[in-house]
Coordinates of C-alpha atoms and ligand atoms in Angstrom, one line a residue:
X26 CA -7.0 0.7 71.0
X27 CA -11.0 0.7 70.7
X28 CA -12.2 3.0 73.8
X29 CA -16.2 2.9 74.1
X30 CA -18.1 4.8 77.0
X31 CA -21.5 4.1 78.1
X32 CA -23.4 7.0 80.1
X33 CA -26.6 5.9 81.9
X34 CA -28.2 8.8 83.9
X35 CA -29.2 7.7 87.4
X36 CA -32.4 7.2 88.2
X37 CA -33.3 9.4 85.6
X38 CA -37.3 10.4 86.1
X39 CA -37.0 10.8 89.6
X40 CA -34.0 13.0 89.1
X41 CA -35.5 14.9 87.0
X42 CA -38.5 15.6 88.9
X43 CA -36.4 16.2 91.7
X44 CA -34.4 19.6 89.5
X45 CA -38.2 21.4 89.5
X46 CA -39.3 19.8 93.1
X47 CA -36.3 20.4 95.7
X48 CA -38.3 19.0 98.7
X49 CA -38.8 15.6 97.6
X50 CA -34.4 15.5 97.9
X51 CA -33.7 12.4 100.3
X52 CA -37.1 11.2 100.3
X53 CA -38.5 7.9 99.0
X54 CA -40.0 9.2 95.6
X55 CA -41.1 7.5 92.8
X56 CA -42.5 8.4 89.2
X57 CA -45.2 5.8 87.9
X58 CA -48.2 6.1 85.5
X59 CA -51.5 6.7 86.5
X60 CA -52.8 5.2 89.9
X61 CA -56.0 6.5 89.4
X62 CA -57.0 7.3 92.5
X63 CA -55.9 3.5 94.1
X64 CA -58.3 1.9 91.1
X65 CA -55.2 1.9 88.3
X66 CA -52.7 -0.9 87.6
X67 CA -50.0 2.0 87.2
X68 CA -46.5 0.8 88.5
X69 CA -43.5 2.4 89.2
X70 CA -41.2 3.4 86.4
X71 CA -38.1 4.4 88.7
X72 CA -37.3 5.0 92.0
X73 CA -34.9 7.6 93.8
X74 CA -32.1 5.5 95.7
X75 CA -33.6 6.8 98.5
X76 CA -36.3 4.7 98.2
X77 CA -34.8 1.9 96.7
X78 CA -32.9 1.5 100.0
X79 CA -36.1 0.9 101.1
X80 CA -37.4 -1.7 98.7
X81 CA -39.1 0.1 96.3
X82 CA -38.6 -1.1 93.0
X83 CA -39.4 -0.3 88.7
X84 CA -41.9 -2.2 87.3
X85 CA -43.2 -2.6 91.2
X86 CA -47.3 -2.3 91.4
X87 CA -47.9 1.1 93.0
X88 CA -50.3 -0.5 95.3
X89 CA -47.6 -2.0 96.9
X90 CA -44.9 0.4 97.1
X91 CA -47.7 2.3 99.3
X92 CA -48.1 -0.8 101.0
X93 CA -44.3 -0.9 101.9
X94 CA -44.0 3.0 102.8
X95 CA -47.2 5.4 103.6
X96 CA -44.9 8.6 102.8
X97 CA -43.7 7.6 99.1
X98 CA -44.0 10.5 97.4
X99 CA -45.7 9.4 94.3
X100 CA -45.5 11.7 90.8
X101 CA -47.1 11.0 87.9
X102 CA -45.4 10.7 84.7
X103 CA -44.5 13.6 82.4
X104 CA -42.4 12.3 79.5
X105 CA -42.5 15.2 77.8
X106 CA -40.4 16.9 80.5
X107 CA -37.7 14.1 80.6
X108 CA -37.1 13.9 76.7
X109 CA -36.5 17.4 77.3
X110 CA -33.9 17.1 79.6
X111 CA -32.7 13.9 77.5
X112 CA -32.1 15.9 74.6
X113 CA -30.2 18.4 77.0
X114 CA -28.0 15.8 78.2
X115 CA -27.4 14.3 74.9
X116 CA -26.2 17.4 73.1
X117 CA -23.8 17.3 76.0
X118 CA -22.6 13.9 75.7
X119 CA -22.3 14.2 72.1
X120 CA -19.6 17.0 72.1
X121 CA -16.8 14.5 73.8
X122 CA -17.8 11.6 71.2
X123 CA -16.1 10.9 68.0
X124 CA -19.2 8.6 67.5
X125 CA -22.4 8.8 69.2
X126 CA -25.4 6.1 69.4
X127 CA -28.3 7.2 72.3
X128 CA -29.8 3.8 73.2
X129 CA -32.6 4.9 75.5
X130 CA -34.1 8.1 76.8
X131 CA -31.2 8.2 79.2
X132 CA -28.5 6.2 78.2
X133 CA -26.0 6.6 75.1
X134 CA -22.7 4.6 74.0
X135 CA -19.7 6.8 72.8
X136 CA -16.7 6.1 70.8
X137 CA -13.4 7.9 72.7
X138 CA -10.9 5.7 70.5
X139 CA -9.7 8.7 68.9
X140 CA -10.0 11.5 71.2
X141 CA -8.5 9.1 73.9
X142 CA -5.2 7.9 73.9
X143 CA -5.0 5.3 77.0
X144 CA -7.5 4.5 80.1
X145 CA -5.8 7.6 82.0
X146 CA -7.2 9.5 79.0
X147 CA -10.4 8.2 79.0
X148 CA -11.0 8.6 82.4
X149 CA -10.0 12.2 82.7
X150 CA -12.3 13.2 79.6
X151 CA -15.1 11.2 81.4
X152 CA -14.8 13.1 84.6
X153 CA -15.3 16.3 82.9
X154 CA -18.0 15.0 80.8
X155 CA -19.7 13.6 84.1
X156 CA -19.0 17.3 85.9
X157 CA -20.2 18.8 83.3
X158 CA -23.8 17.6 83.0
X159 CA -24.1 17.9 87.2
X160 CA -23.1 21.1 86.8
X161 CA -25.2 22.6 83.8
X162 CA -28.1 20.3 84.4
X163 CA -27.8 19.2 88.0
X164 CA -28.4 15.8 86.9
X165 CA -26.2 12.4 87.7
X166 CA -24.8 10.0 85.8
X167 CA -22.6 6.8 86.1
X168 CA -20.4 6.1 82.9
X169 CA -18.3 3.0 82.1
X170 CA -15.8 2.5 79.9
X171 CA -13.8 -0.2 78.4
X172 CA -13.2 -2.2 74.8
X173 CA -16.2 -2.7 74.0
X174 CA -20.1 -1.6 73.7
X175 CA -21.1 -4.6 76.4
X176 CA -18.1 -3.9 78.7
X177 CA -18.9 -0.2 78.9
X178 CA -22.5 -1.0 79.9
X179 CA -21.7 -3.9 82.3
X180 CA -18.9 -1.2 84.3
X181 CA -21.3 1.7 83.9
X182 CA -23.8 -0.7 86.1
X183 CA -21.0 -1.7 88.2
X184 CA -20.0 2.5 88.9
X185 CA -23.9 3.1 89.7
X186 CA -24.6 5.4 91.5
X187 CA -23.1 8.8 90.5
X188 CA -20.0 6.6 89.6
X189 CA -17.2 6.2 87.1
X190 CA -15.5 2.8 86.5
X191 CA -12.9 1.6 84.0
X192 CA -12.6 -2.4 83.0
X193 CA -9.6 -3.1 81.0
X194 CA -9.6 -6.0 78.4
X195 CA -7.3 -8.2 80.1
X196 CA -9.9 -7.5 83.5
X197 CA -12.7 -8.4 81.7
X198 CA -12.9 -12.3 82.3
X199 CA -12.5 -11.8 86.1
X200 CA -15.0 -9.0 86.3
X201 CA -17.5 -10.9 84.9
X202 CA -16.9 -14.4 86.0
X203 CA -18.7 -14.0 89.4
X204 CA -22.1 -11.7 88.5
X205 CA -25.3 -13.8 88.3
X206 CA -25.6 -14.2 84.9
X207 CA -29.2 -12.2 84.6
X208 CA -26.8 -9.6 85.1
X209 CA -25.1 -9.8 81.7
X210 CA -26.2 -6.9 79.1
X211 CA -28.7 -8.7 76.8
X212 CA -30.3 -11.1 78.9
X213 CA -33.9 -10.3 80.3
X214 CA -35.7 -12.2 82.8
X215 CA -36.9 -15.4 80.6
X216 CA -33.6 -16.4 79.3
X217 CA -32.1 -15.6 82.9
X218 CA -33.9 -18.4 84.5
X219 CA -33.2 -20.3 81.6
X220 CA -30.0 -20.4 81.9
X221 CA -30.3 -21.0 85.9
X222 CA -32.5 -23.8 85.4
X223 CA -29.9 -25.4 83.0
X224 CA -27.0 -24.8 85.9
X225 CA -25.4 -21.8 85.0
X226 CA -25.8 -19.4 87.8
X227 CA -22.4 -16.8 87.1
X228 CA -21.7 -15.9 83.7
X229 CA -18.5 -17.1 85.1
X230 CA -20.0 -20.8 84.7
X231 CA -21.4 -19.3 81.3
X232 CA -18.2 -18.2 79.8
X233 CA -16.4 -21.7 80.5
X234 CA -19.7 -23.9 79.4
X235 CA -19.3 -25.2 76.0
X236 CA -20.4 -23.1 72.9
X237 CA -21.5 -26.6 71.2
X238 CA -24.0 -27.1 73.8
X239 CA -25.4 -23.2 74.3
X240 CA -26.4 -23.6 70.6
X241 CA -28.3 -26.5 71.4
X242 CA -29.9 -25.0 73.9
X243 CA -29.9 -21.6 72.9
X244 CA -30.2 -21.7 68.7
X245 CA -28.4 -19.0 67.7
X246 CA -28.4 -16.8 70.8
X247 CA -25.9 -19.6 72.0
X248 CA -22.9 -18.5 70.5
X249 CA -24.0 -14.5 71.6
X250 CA -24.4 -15.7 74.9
X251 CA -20.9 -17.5 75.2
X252 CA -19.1 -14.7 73.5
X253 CA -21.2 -11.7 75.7
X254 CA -20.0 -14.2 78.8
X255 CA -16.3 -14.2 77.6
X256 CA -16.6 -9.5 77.8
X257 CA -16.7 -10.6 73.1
X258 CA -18.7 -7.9 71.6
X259 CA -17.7 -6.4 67.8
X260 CA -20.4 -4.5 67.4
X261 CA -19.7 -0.7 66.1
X262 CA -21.3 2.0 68.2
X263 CA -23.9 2.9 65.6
X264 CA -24.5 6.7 64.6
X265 CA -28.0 6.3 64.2
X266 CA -28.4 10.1 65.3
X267 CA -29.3 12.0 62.5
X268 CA -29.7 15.8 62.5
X269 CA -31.8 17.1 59.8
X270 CA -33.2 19.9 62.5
X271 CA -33.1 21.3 65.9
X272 CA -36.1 22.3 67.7
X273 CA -37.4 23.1 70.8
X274 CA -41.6 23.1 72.0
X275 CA -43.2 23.9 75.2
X276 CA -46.1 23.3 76.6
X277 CA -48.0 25.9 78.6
X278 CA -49.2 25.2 82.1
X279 CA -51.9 26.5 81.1
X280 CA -53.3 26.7 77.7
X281 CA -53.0 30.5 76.8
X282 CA -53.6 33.0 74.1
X283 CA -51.4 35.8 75.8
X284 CA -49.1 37.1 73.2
X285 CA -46.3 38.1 75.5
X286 CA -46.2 34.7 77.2
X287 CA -45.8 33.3 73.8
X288 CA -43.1 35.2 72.2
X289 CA -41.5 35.1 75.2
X290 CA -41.3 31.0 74.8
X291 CA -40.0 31.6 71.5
X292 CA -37.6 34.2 72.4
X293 CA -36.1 31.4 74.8
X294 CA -36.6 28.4 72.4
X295 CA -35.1 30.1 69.8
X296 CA -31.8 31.2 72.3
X297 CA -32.0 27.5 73.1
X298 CA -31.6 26.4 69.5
X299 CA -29.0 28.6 68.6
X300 CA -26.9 28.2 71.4
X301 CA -27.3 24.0 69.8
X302 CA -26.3 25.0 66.6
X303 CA -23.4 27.3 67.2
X304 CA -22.2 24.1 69.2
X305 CA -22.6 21.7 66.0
X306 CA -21.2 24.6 63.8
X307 CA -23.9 25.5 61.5
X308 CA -26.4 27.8 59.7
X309 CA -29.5 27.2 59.2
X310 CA -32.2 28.5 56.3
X311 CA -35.4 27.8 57.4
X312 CA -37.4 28.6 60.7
X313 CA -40.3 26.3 61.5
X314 CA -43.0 27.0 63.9
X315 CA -45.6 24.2 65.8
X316 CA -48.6 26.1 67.1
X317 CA -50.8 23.2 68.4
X318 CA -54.1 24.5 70.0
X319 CA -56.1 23.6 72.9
X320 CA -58.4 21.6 71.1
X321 CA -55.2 19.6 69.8
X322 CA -55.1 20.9 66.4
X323 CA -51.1 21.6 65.4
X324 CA -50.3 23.9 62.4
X325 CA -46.6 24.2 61.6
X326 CA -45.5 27.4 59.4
X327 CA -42.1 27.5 57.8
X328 CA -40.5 30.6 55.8
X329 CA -37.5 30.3 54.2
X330 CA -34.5 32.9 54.9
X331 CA -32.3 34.5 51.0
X332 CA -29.1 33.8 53.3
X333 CA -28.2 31.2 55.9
X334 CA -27.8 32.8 59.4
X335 CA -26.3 31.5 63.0
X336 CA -28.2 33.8 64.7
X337 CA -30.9 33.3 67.8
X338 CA -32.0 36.8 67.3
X339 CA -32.9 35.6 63.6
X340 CA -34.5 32.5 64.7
X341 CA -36.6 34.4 67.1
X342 CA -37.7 37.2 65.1
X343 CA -39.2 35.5 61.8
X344 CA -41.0 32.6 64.2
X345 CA -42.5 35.8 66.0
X346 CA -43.4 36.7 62.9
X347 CA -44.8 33.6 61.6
X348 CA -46.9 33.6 64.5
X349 CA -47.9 37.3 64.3
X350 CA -49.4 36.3 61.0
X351 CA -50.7 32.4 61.0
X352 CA -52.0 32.5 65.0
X353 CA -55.3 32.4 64.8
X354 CA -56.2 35.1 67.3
X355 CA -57.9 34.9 70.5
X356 CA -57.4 30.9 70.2
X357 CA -55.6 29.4 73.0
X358 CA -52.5 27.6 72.6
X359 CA -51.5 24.6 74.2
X360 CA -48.2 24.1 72.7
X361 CA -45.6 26.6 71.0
X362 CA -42.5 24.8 68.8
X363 CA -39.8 26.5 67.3
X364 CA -37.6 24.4 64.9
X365 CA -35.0 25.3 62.1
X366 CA -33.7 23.3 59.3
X367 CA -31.8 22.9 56.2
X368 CA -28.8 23.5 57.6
X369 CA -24.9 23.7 56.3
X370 CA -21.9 23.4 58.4
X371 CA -19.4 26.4 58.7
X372 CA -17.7 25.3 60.7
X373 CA -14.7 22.6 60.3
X374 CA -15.8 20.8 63.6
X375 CA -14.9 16.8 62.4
X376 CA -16.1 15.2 65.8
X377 CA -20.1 16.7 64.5
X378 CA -19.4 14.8 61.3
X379 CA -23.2 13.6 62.6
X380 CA -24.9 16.6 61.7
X381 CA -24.0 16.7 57.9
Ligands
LIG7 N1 -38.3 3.3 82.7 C1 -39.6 2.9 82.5 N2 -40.0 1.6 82.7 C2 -39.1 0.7 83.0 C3 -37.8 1.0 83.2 C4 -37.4 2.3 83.1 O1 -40.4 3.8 82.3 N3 -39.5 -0.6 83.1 C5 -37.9 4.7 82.6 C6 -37.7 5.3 84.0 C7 -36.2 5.5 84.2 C8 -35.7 5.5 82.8 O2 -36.6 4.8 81.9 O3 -35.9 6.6 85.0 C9 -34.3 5.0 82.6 O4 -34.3 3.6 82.9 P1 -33.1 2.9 83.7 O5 -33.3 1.5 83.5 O6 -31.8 3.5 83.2 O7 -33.3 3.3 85.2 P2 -33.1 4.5 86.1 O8 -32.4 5.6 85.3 O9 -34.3 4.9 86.7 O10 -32.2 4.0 87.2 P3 -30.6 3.7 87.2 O11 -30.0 4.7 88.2 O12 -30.5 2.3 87.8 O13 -30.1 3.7 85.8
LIG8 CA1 -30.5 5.1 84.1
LIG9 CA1 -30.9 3.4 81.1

């Protein structure tokens, strides 16, 4: 039996901002880009539920999600941050997949076929796998699982928030039959009313309309759109995620030329990166280093090790090193990057068959 598992994190920038900011905890917060002082066209990218209980929306102007509460706590942007904690939740998720596919900063299928025997399976593995990135990360997520990659996603919307929820095949028809059909995975806001305009208003009314006349209509999306309304989707969950290296960078909140706030980002990075590749089971050769200065220029510094090592203490040392000789001194730094590559496996570990 095909088992596929979608995990979307919950409102993922707020939540993330909410890990280094505590106070703004059950309070209408939202991340958006740049208001600029009232004068910007910024709008809000997500919203804590919090605030969505109050109407505030993604993709909302910011002007009016001010005009609808006084106190939203507005923070701006910082995507560097939250493809940091995506990558930390990803090398998480990947560990209880026997194939992985990330489809968004926050969102990835997984294929459980193997590793899961039934639903009861499936759902047990899940729960860990949900635990397990609340408890190391502090972050929530809502997963669904079913046959298929659009079934996974429709249940993992259906389990939101902080939720788990399992559709069998034979519940799929039912399940579906009475969401509005811009609810169905794949269809965005123009084919939505489309499709409302020509009468079908539940992808119930979708699934029974006649395939002849959705290609009319439709072209060749037709025929996708009756089978994604019958729960009909083939499509492999696509390891698309190739490791060729594991890095880590940071970015100083200040720019800064201290030598003991820099090694000790490396010393951490590089802890960070090993404690990633002892998970995936391999060694690594070469240690990479990103020195990117205040003025924006980046110089990256390799050296190649005579053996291939596992350890952090060797990944730290020779990009200490590397810095030690190619930092030019006194310059401030903006960004430090620690990366190493050319890896082998040493370990039998068949479910990181992705990392080869
Ligand atoms: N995002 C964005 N612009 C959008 C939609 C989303 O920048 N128009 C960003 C902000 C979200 C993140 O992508 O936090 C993930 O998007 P989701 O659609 O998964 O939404 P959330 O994770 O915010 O909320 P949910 O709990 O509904 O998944
Ligand atoms: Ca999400
Ligand atoms: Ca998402």
């Amino acid at each position: 039996m095909r088992l596929i598992a979608l995990v979307d994190m919950d409102y993922f920038f707020v939540a993330c901002e909410e890990l280094r900011r505590p106070e703004i905890k059950n309070k209408p917060a939202i991340v958006g880009s740049d208001p600029k002082q009232g004068e910007g066209r910024g709008v809000v990218m997500t919203a804590s539920y919090v605030a969505r209980k109050l109407g505030l929306r993604s993709g909302m102007p910011l002007s009016m999600a001010y005009r609808i509460r006084k106190d939203t706590i507005y923070i701006p942007q910082d995507f560097e941050y939250y493809e940091q904690m995506s990558a930390k939740v990803m090398t998480l998720v990947k560990v209880y997949a026997d194939k992985f596919e990330q489809v968004s900063i926050d969102e990835a299928f997984i294929d459980i076929s193997k590793r899961a025997g039934d639903y009861d399976d499936a759902l047990e593995l899940m729960r860990k796998l949900k635990q397990e990135v609340k408890d190391k990360l502090g972050l929530p997520c809502s997963i669904g699982i079913s046959v298929n990659k659009l079934m996974a996603k429709m249940a993992s919307e259906d389990a939101k928030p902080d939720g788990i929820k399992a559709v069998k095949e034979e519940d799929a028809a039912g399940f579906l039959s009475r969401k509005p059909v811009g609810e169905l995975y794949g269809v965005g806001r123009k084919t939505g009313k489309m499709l409302e305009e020509f009468g079908y208003r539940t992808i119930g009314d979708l699934a029974k309309a006649n395939p002849v006349v959705l290609v009319e209509r439709f072209k060749s999306y037709g025929a996708e759109l009756h089978n994604s309304a019958n729960g009909v989707d083939d499509s492999e969950v696509q390891e698309n995620w190739e490791v060729k290296s594991i890095g880590r960078e940071r970015t100083f909140e200040r720019d800064t030329s201290d030598r003991h706030e820099i090694t000790k980002a490396i010393r951490e990075m590089s802890k960070e990166v090993g404690d990633e590749l002892k998970k995936g089971g391999f060694a690594f050769k070469v240690v990479t280093i990103k020195l990117r200065y205040s003025n924006f220029e980046e110089t990256l510094k390799s050296r190649s090790l005579t053996h291939r090592s596992v350890e952090p203490e060797e990944i730290s040392q020779v990009a200490t090193q590397l810095f030690d000789k190619y930092a030019e001194t006194g310059e401030e730094l903006r960004k430090v990057g620690v990366r190493v590559s050319n890896f082998v496996k040493y370990k039998g570990q068949k479910r990181m068959a992705e990392y080869a």
